[in-house]
CSV table of C-alpha atoms in Angstrom, one decimal:
chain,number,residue,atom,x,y,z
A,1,UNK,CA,-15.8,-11.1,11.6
A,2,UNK,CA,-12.4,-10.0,11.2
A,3,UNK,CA,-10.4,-11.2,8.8
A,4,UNK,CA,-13.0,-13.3,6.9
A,5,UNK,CA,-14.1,-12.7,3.0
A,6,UNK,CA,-17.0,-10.7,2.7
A,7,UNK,CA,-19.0,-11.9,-0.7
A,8,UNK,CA,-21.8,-10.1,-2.0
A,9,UNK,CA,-23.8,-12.8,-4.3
A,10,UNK,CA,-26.4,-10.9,-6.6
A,11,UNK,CA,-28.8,-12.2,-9.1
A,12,UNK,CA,-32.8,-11.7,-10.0
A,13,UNK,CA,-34.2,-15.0,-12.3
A,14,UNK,CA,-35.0,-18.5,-11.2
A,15,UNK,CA,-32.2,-20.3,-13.1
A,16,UNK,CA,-29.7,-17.9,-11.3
A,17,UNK,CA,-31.4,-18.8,-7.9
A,18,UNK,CA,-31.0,-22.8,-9.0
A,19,UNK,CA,-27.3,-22.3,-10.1
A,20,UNK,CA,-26.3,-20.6,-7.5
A,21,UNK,CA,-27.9,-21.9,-4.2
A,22,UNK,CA,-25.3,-24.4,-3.6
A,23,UNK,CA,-23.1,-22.0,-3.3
A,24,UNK,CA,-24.8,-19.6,-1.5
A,25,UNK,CA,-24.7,-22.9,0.6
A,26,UNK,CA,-21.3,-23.7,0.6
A,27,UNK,CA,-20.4,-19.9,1.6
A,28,UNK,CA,-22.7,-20.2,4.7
A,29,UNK,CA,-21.3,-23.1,5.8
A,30,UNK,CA,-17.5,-22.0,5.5
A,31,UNK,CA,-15.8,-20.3,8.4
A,32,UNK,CA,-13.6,-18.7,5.8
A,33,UNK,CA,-16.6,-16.1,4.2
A,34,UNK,CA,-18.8,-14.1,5.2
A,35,UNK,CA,-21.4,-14.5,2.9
A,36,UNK,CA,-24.4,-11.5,1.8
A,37,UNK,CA,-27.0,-12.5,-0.4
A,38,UNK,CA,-28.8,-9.1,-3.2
A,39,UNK,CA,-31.6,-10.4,-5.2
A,40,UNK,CA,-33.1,-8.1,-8.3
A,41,UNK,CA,-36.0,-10.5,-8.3
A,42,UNK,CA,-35.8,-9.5,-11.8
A,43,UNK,CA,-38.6,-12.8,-11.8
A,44,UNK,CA,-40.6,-12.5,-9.2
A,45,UNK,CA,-42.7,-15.3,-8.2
A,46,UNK,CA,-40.2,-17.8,-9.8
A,47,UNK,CA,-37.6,-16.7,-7.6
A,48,UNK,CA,-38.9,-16.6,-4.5
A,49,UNK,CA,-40.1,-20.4,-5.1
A,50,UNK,CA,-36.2,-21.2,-5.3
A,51,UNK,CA,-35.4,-18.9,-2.6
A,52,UNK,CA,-37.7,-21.0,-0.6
A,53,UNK,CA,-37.3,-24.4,-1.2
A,54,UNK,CA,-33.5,-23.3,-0.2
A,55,UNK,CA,-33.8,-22.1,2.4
A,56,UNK,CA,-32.5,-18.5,1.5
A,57,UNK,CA,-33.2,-15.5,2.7
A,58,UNK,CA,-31.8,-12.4,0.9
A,59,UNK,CA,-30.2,-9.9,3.1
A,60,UNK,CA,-31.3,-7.1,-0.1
A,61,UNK,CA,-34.3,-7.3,-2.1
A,62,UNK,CA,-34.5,-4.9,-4.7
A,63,UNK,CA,-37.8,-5.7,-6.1
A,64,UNK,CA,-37.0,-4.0,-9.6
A,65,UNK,CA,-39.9,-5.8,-11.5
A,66,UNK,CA,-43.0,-3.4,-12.9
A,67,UNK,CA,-45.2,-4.2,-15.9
A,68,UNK,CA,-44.2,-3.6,-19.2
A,69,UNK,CA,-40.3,-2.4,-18.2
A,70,UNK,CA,-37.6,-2.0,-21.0
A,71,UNK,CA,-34.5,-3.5,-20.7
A,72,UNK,CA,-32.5,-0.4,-20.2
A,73,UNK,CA,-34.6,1.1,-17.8
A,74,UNK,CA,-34.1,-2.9,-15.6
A,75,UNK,CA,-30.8,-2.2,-16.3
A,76,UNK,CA,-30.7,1.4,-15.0
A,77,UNK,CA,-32.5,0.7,-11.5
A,78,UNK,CA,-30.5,-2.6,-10.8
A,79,UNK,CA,-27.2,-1.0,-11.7
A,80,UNK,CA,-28.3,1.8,-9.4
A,81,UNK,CA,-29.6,-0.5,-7.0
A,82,UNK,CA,-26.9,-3.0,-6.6
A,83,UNK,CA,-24.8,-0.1,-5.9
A,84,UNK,CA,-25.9,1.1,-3.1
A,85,UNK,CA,-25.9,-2.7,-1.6
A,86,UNK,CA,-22.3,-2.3,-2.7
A,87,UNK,CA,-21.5,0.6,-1.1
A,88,UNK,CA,-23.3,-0.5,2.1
A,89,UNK,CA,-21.7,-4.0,2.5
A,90,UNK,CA,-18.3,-3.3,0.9
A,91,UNK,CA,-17.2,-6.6,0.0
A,92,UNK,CA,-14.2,-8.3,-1.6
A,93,UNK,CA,-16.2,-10.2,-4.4
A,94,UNK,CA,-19.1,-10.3,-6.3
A,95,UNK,CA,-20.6,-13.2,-7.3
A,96,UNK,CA,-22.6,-13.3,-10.5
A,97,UNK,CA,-23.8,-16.2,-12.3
A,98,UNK,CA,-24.7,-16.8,-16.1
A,99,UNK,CA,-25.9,-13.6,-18.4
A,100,UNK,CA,-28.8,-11.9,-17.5
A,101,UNK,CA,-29.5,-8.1,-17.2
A,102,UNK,CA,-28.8,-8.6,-12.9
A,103,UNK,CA,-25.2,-10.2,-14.1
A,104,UNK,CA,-24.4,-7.7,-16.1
A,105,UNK,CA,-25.4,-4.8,-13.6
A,106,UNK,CA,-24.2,-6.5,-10.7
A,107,UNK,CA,-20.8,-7.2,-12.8
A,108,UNK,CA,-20.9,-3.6,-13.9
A,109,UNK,CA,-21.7,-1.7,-10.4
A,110,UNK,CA,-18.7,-3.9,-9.1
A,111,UNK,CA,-16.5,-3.1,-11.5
A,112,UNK,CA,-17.1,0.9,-11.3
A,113,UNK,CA,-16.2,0.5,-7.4
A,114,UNK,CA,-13.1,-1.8,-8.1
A,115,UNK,CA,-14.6,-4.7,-6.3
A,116,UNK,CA,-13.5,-7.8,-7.7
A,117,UNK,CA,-15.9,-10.0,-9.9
A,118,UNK,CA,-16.5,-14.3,-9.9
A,119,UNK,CA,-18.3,-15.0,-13.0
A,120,UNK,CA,-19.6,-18.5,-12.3
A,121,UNK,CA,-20.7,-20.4,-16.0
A,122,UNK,CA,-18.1,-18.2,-17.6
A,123,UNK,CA,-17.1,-18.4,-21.0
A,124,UNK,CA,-20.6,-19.8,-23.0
A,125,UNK,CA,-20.4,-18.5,-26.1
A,126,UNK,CA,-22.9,-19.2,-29.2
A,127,UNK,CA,-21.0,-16.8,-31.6
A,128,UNK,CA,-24.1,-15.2,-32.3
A,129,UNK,CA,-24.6,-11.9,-30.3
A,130,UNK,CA,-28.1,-12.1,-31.4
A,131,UNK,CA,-28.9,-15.8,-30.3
A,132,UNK,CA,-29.7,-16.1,-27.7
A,133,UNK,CA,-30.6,-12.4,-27.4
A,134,UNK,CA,-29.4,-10.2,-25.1
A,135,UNK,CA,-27.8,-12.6,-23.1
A,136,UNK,CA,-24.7,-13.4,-25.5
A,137,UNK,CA,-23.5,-9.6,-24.9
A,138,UNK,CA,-24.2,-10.0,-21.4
A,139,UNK,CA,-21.9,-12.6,-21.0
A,140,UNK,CA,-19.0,-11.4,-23.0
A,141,UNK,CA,-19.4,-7.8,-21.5
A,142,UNK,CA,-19.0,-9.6,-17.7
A,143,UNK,CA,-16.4,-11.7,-19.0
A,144,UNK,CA,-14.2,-8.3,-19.8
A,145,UNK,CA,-14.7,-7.4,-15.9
A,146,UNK,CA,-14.0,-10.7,-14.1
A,147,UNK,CA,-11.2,-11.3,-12.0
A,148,UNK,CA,-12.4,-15.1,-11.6
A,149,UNK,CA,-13.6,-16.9,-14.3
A,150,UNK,CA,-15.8,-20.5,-13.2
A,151,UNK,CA,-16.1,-22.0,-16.5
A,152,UNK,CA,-18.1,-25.3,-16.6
A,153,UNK,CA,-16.5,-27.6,-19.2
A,154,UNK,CA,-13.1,-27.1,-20.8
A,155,UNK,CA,-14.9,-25.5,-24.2
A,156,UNK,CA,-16.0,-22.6,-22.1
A,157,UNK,CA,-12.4,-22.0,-21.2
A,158,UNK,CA,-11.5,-22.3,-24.5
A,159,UNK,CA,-13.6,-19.9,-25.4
A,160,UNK,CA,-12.4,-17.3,-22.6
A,161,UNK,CA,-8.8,-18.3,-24.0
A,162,UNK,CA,-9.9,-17.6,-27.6
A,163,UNK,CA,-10.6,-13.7,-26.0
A,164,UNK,CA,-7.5,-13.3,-24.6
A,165,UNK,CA,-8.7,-14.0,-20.7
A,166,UNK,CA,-5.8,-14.6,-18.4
A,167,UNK,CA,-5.6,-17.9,-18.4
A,168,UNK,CA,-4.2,-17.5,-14.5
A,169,UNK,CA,-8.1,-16.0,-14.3
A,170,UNK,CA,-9.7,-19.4,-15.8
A,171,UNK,CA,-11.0,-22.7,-13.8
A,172,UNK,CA,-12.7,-25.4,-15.1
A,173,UNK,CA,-15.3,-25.9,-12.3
A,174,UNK,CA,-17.9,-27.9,-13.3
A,175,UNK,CA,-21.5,-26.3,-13.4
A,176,UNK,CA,-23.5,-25.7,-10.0
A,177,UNK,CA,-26.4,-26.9,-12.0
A,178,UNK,CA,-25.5,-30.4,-10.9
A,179,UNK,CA,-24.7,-29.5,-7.5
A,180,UNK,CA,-28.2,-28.1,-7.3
A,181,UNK,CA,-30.1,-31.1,-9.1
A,182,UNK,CA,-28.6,-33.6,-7.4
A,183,UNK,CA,-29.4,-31.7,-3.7
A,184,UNK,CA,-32.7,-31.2,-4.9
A,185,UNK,CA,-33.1,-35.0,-6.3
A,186,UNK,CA,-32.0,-36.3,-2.9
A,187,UNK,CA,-34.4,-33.9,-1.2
A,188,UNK,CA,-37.7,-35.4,-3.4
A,189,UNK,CA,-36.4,-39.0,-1.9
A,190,UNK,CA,-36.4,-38.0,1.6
A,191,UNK,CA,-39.7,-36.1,1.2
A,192,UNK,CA,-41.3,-37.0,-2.3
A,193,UNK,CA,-44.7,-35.0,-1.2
A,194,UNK,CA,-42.4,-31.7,-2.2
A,195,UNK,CA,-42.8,-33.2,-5.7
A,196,UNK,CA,-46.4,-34.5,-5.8
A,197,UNK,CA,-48.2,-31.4,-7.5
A,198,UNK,CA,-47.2,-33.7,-10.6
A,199,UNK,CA,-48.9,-37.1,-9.1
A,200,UNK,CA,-52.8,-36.4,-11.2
A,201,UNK,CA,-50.9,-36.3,-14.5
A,202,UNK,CA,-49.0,-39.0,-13.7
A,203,UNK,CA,-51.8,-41.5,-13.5
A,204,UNK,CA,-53.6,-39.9,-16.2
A,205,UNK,CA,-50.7,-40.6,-18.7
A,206,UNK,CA,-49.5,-43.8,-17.2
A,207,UNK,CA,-49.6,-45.5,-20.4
A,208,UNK,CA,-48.1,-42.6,-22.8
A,209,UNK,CA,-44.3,-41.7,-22.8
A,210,UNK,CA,-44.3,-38.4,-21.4
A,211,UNK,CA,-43.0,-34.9,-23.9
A,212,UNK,CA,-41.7,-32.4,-21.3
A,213,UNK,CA,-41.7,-29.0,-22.7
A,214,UNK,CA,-40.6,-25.8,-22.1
A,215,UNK,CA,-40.1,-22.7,-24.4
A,216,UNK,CA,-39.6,-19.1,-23.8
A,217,UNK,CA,-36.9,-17.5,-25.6
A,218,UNK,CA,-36.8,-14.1,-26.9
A,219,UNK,CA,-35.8,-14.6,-30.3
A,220,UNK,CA,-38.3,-17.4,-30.6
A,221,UNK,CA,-41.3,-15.0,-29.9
A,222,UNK,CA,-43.7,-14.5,-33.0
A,223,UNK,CA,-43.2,-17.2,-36.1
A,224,UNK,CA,-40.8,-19.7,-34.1
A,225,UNK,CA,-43.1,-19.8,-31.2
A,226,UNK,CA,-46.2,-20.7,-33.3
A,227,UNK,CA,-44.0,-23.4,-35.2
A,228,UNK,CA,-43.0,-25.1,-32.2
A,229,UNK,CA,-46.3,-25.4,-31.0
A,230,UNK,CA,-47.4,-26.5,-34.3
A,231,UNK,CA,-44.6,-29.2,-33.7
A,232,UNK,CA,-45.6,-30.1,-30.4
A,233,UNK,CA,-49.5,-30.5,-31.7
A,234,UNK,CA,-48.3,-32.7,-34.5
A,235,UNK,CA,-46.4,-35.1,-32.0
A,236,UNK,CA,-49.9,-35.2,-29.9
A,237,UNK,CA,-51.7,-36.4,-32.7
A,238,UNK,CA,-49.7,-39.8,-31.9
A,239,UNK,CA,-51.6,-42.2,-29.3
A,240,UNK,CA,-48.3,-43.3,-27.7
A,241,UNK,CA,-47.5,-39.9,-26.2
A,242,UNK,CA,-48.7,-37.3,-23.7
A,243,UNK,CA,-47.2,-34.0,-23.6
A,244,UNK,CA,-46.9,-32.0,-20.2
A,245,UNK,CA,-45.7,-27.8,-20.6
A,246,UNK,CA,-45.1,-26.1,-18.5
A,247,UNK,CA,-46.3,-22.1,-20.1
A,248,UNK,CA,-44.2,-19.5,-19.5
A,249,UNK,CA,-46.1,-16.6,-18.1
A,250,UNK,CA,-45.2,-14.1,-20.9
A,251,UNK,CA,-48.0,-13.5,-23.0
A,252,UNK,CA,-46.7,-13.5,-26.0
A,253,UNK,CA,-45.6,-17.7,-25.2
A,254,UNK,CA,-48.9,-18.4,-23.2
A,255,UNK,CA,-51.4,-17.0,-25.7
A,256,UNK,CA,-49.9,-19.4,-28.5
A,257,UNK,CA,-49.7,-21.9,-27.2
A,258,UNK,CA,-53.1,-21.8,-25.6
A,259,UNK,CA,-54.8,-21.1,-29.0
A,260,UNK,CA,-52.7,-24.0,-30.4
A,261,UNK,CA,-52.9,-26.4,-27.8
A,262,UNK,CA,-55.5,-26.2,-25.4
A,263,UNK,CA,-57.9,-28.6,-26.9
A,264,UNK,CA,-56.0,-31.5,-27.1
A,265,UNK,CA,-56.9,-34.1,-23.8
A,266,UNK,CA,-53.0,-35.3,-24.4
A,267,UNK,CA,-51.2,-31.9,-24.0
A,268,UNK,CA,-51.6,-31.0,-20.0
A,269,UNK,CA,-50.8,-27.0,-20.0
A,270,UNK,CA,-50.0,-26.2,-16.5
A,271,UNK,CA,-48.2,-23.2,-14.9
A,272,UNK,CA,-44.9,-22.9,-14.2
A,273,UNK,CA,-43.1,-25.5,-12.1
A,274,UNK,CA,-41.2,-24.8,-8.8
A,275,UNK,CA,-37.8,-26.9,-8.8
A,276,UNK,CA,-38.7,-29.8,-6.9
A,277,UNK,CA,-42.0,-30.4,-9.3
A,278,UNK,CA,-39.8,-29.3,-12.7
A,279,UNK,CA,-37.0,-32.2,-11.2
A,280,UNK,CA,-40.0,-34.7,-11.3
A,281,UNK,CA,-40.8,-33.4,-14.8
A,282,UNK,CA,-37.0,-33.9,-16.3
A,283,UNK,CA,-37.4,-37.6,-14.1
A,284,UNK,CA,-40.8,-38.8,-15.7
A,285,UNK,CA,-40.4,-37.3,-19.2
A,286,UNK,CA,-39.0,-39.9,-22.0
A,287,UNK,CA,-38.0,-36.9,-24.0
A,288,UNK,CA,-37.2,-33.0,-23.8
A,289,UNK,CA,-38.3,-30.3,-26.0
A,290,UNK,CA,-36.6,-27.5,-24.8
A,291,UNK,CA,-35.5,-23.2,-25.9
A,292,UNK,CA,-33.9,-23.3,-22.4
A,293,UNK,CA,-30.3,-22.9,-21.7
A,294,UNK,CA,-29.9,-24.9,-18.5
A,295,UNK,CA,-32.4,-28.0,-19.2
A,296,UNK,CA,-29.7,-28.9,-21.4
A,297,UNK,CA,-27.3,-29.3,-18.5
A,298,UNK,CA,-30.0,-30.3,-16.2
A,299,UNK,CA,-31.9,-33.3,-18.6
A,300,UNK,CA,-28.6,-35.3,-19.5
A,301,UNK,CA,-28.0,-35.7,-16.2
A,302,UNK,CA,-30.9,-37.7,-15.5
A,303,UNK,CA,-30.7,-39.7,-18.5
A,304,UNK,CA,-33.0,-37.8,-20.9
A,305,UNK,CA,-32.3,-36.9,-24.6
A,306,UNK,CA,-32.8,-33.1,-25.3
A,307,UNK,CA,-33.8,-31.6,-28.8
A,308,UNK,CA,-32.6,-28.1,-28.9
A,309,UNK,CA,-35.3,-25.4,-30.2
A,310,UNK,CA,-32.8,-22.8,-30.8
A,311,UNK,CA,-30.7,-22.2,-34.1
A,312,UNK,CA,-27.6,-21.8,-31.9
A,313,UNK,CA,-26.7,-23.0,-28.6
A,314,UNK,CA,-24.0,-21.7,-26.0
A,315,UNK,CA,-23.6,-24.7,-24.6
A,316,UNK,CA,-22.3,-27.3,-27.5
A,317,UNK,CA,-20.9,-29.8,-25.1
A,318,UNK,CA,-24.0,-31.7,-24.8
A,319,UNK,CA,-24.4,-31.4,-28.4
A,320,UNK,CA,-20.8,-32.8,-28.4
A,321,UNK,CA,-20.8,-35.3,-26.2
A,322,UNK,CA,-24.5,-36.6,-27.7
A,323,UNK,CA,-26.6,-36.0,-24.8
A,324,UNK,CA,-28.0,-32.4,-27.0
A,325,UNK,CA,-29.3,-32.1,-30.4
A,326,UNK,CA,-29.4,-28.6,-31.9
A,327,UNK,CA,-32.9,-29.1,-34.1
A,328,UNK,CA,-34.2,-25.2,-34.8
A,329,UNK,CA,-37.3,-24.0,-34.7
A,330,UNK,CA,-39.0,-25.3,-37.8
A,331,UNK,CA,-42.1,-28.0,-36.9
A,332,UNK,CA,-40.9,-30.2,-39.8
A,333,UNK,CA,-37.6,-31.1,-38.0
A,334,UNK,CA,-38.5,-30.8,-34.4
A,335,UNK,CA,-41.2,-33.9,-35.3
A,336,UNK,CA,-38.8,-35.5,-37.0
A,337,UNK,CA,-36.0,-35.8,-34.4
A,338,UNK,CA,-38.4,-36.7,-31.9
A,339,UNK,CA,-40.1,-39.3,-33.4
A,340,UNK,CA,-37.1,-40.4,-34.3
A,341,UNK,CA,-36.2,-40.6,-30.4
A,342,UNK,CA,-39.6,-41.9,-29.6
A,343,UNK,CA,-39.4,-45.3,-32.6
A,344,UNK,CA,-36.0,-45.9,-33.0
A,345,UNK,CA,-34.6,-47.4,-29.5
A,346,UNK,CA,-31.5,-47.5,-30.3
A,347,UNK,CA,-31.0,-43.6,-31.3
A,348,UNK,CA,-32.8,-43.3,-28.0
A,349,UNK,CA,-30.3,-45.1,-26.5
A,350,UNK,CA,-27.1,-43.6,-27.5
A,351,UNK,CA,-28.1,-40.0,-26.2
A,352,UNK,CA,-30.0,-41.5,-23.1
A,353,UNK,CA,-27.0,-43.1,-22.3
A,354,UNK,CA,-24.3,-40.4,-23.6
A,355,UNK,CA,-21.7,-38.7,-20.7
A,356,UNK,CA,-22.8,-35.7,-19.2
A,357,UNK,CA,-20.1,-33.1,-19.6
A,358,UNK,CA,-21.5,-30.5,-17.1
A,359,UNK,CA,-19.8,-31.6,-13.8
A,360,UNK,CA,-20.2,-34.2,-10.6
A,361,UNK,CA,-21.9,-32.5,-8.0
A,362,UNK,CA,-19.0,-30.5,-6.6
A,363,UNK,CA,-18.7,-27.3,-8.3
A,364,UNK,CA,-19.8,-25.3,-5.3
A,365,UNK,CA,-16.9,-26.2,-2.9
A,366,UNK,CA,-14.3,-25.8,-5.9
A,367,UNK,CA,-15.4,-22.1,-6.5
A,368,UNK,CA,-15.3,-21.3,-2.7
A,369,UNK,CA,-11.6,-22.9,-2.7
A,370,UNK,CA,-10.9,-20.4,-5.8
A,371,UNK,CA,-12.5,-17.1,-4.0
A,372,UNK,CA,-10.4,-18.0,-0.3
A,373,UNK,CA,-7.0,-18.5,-2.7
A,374,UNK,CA,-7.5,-15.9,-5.9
């Protein structure tokens, strides 16, 4: 083992897991690394169905997750926790990805043992420390600590730029988001029976265009919630449509929408997708309602226009580029941008067919080259 790079890469949610496993890949696979995987499993059940369909095993499982925890007291344990990986493993880098409360521990335990830090999606910014919330201070906290900064689009180094980042620190590598989808695209064509939990609703909306939802932000619990599902009840009362959702486990998203929702026979509420059957969603859906921050990377990639249920968004690329439209929370809008999408082909068009600006598939290898050279 001598002389190799020892990486320690930490994080706890299912996008992390998505983001990152082509690069957990890539590290395995290079002579140059030795590579150490620390999971928070700050989401439980959704991570371990990445994990899986990966192939990853983590060599640390901290298993912080109990009912009803606040976010400093997550913070406090996984700080704590990733620590003592830290000081058993002693590596050269840490790898974190994105802005949850695992980057920002893992980020922060690093730092206070002088262990340099790869932020990978660096630099998103929505200028809004309270949208999306707290994951805008998580993200510019971790970008104070980096030594390596893996920013997906140019505007994301911009942004680093705009904070006075080294710019010697900053490298536009795409986002492993792509990497991930397009492994995990390929995979459904070798074997599509790893994407046929999806096969029923299929054939029972054969002759509807297909709605995929999703919502689960924080700062869209309570009023904004019930007016996107207001919105999304509105845009079932059309006979040309069928809406599939995906319900986020948190009670506060599953009981509204279930009140709101559950009656209609052209709304299927289902439970939360692994990646292979959320890759067949984006695929089959003609539009995307979506709070998320990385459907908007993953969507456009596929070819599917994305209304954005948020006020802000971190990522205005897509909005840039026309594969994203920023339409709030208010029902009024939301139904009007998507019937918009859903009778005028030609809008359709131009955002089905817009550039996607998040990267080709080989973000992964670039930010292995960057941790065996930085």
């Amino acid at each position: 083992m001598g002389g190799k790079i020892r990486v320690v890469t930490v994080f706890g949610t299912r996008p992390e897991a998505i983001k990152l496993f082509p690069l957990i890949h890539a590290l395995e696979a290079d002579d140059r690394f030795e590579s150490r995987v620390c999971v928070t499993a700050q989401h439980r059940d959704m991570l371990d169905q990445v994990l899986a369909i990966a192939g990853i095993e983590p060599d640390h499982d901290l298993d912080l997750m109990t009912a009803n925890q606040s976010l400093d007291e997550l913070t406090a344990r996984a700080l704590t926790g990733i620590g003592r990986v830290l000081d058993k493993e002693r590596p050269d880098w840490v790898v974190v990805q994105g802005d949850t409360t695992s980057v920002l521990a893992g980020a922060l335990a690093a730092h206070y043992r002088k262990i340099r830090v790869c932020h990978v999606e660096a630099g998103l910014r929505s200028g809004d420390l309270n949208h999306p919330w707290p994951e805008e201070a998580n993200r510019k906290m971790v970008g104070a600590i980096a030594r390596l900064h893996c920013a997906p689009t140019q505007a994301s180094a911009d942004a680093l730029l705009g904070e006075n980042v080294s710019p010697a620190s900053i490298h536009v590598t795409g986002n492993t988001v792509i990497d991930a989808l397009d492994w995990v695209t390929e995979r459904i064509g070798q074997d599509p029976s790893i994407a046929a939990g999806l096969s029923g609703l299929e054939a029972r909306f054969a002759d509807r265009r297909i709605i995929g939802v999703t919502s689960h932000r924080r700062e869209n619990l309570g009023d904004s919630m019930l007016s996107i599902a207001k919105s999304v009840r509105e845009l079932a009362n059309r006979d040309d449509v069928a809406v599939i959702f995906p319900v986020h486990p948190n009670p506060s998203v599953r009981s509204v929408m279930e009140r709101e929702l559950s009656d209609l026979d052209n709304v299927a509420l289902i439970e939360p997708l692994d990646y292979p059957h959320f890759a067949r969603l984006l695929a089959i859906s003609h539009v995307i309602l979506t709070d998320s921050g990385g459907v908007q990377e993953e969507a456009p990639a596929l070819g599917k226009p994305v209304l954005v249920m948020r006020k802000t968004t971190e990522r205005p690329e897509g909005v840039a580029a026309g594969t994203a439209r920023l339409v709030g929370t208010e029902t009024d809008t939301i139904v009007r941008e998507a019937e918009r999408l859903l009778d005028d082909e030609a809008a359709y068009a131009t955002m089905a067919r817009a550039h996607n600006p998040y990267g080709d598939g080989r973000s992964a290898a670039r930010i292995c080259d960057l941790l065996a050279t930085s």
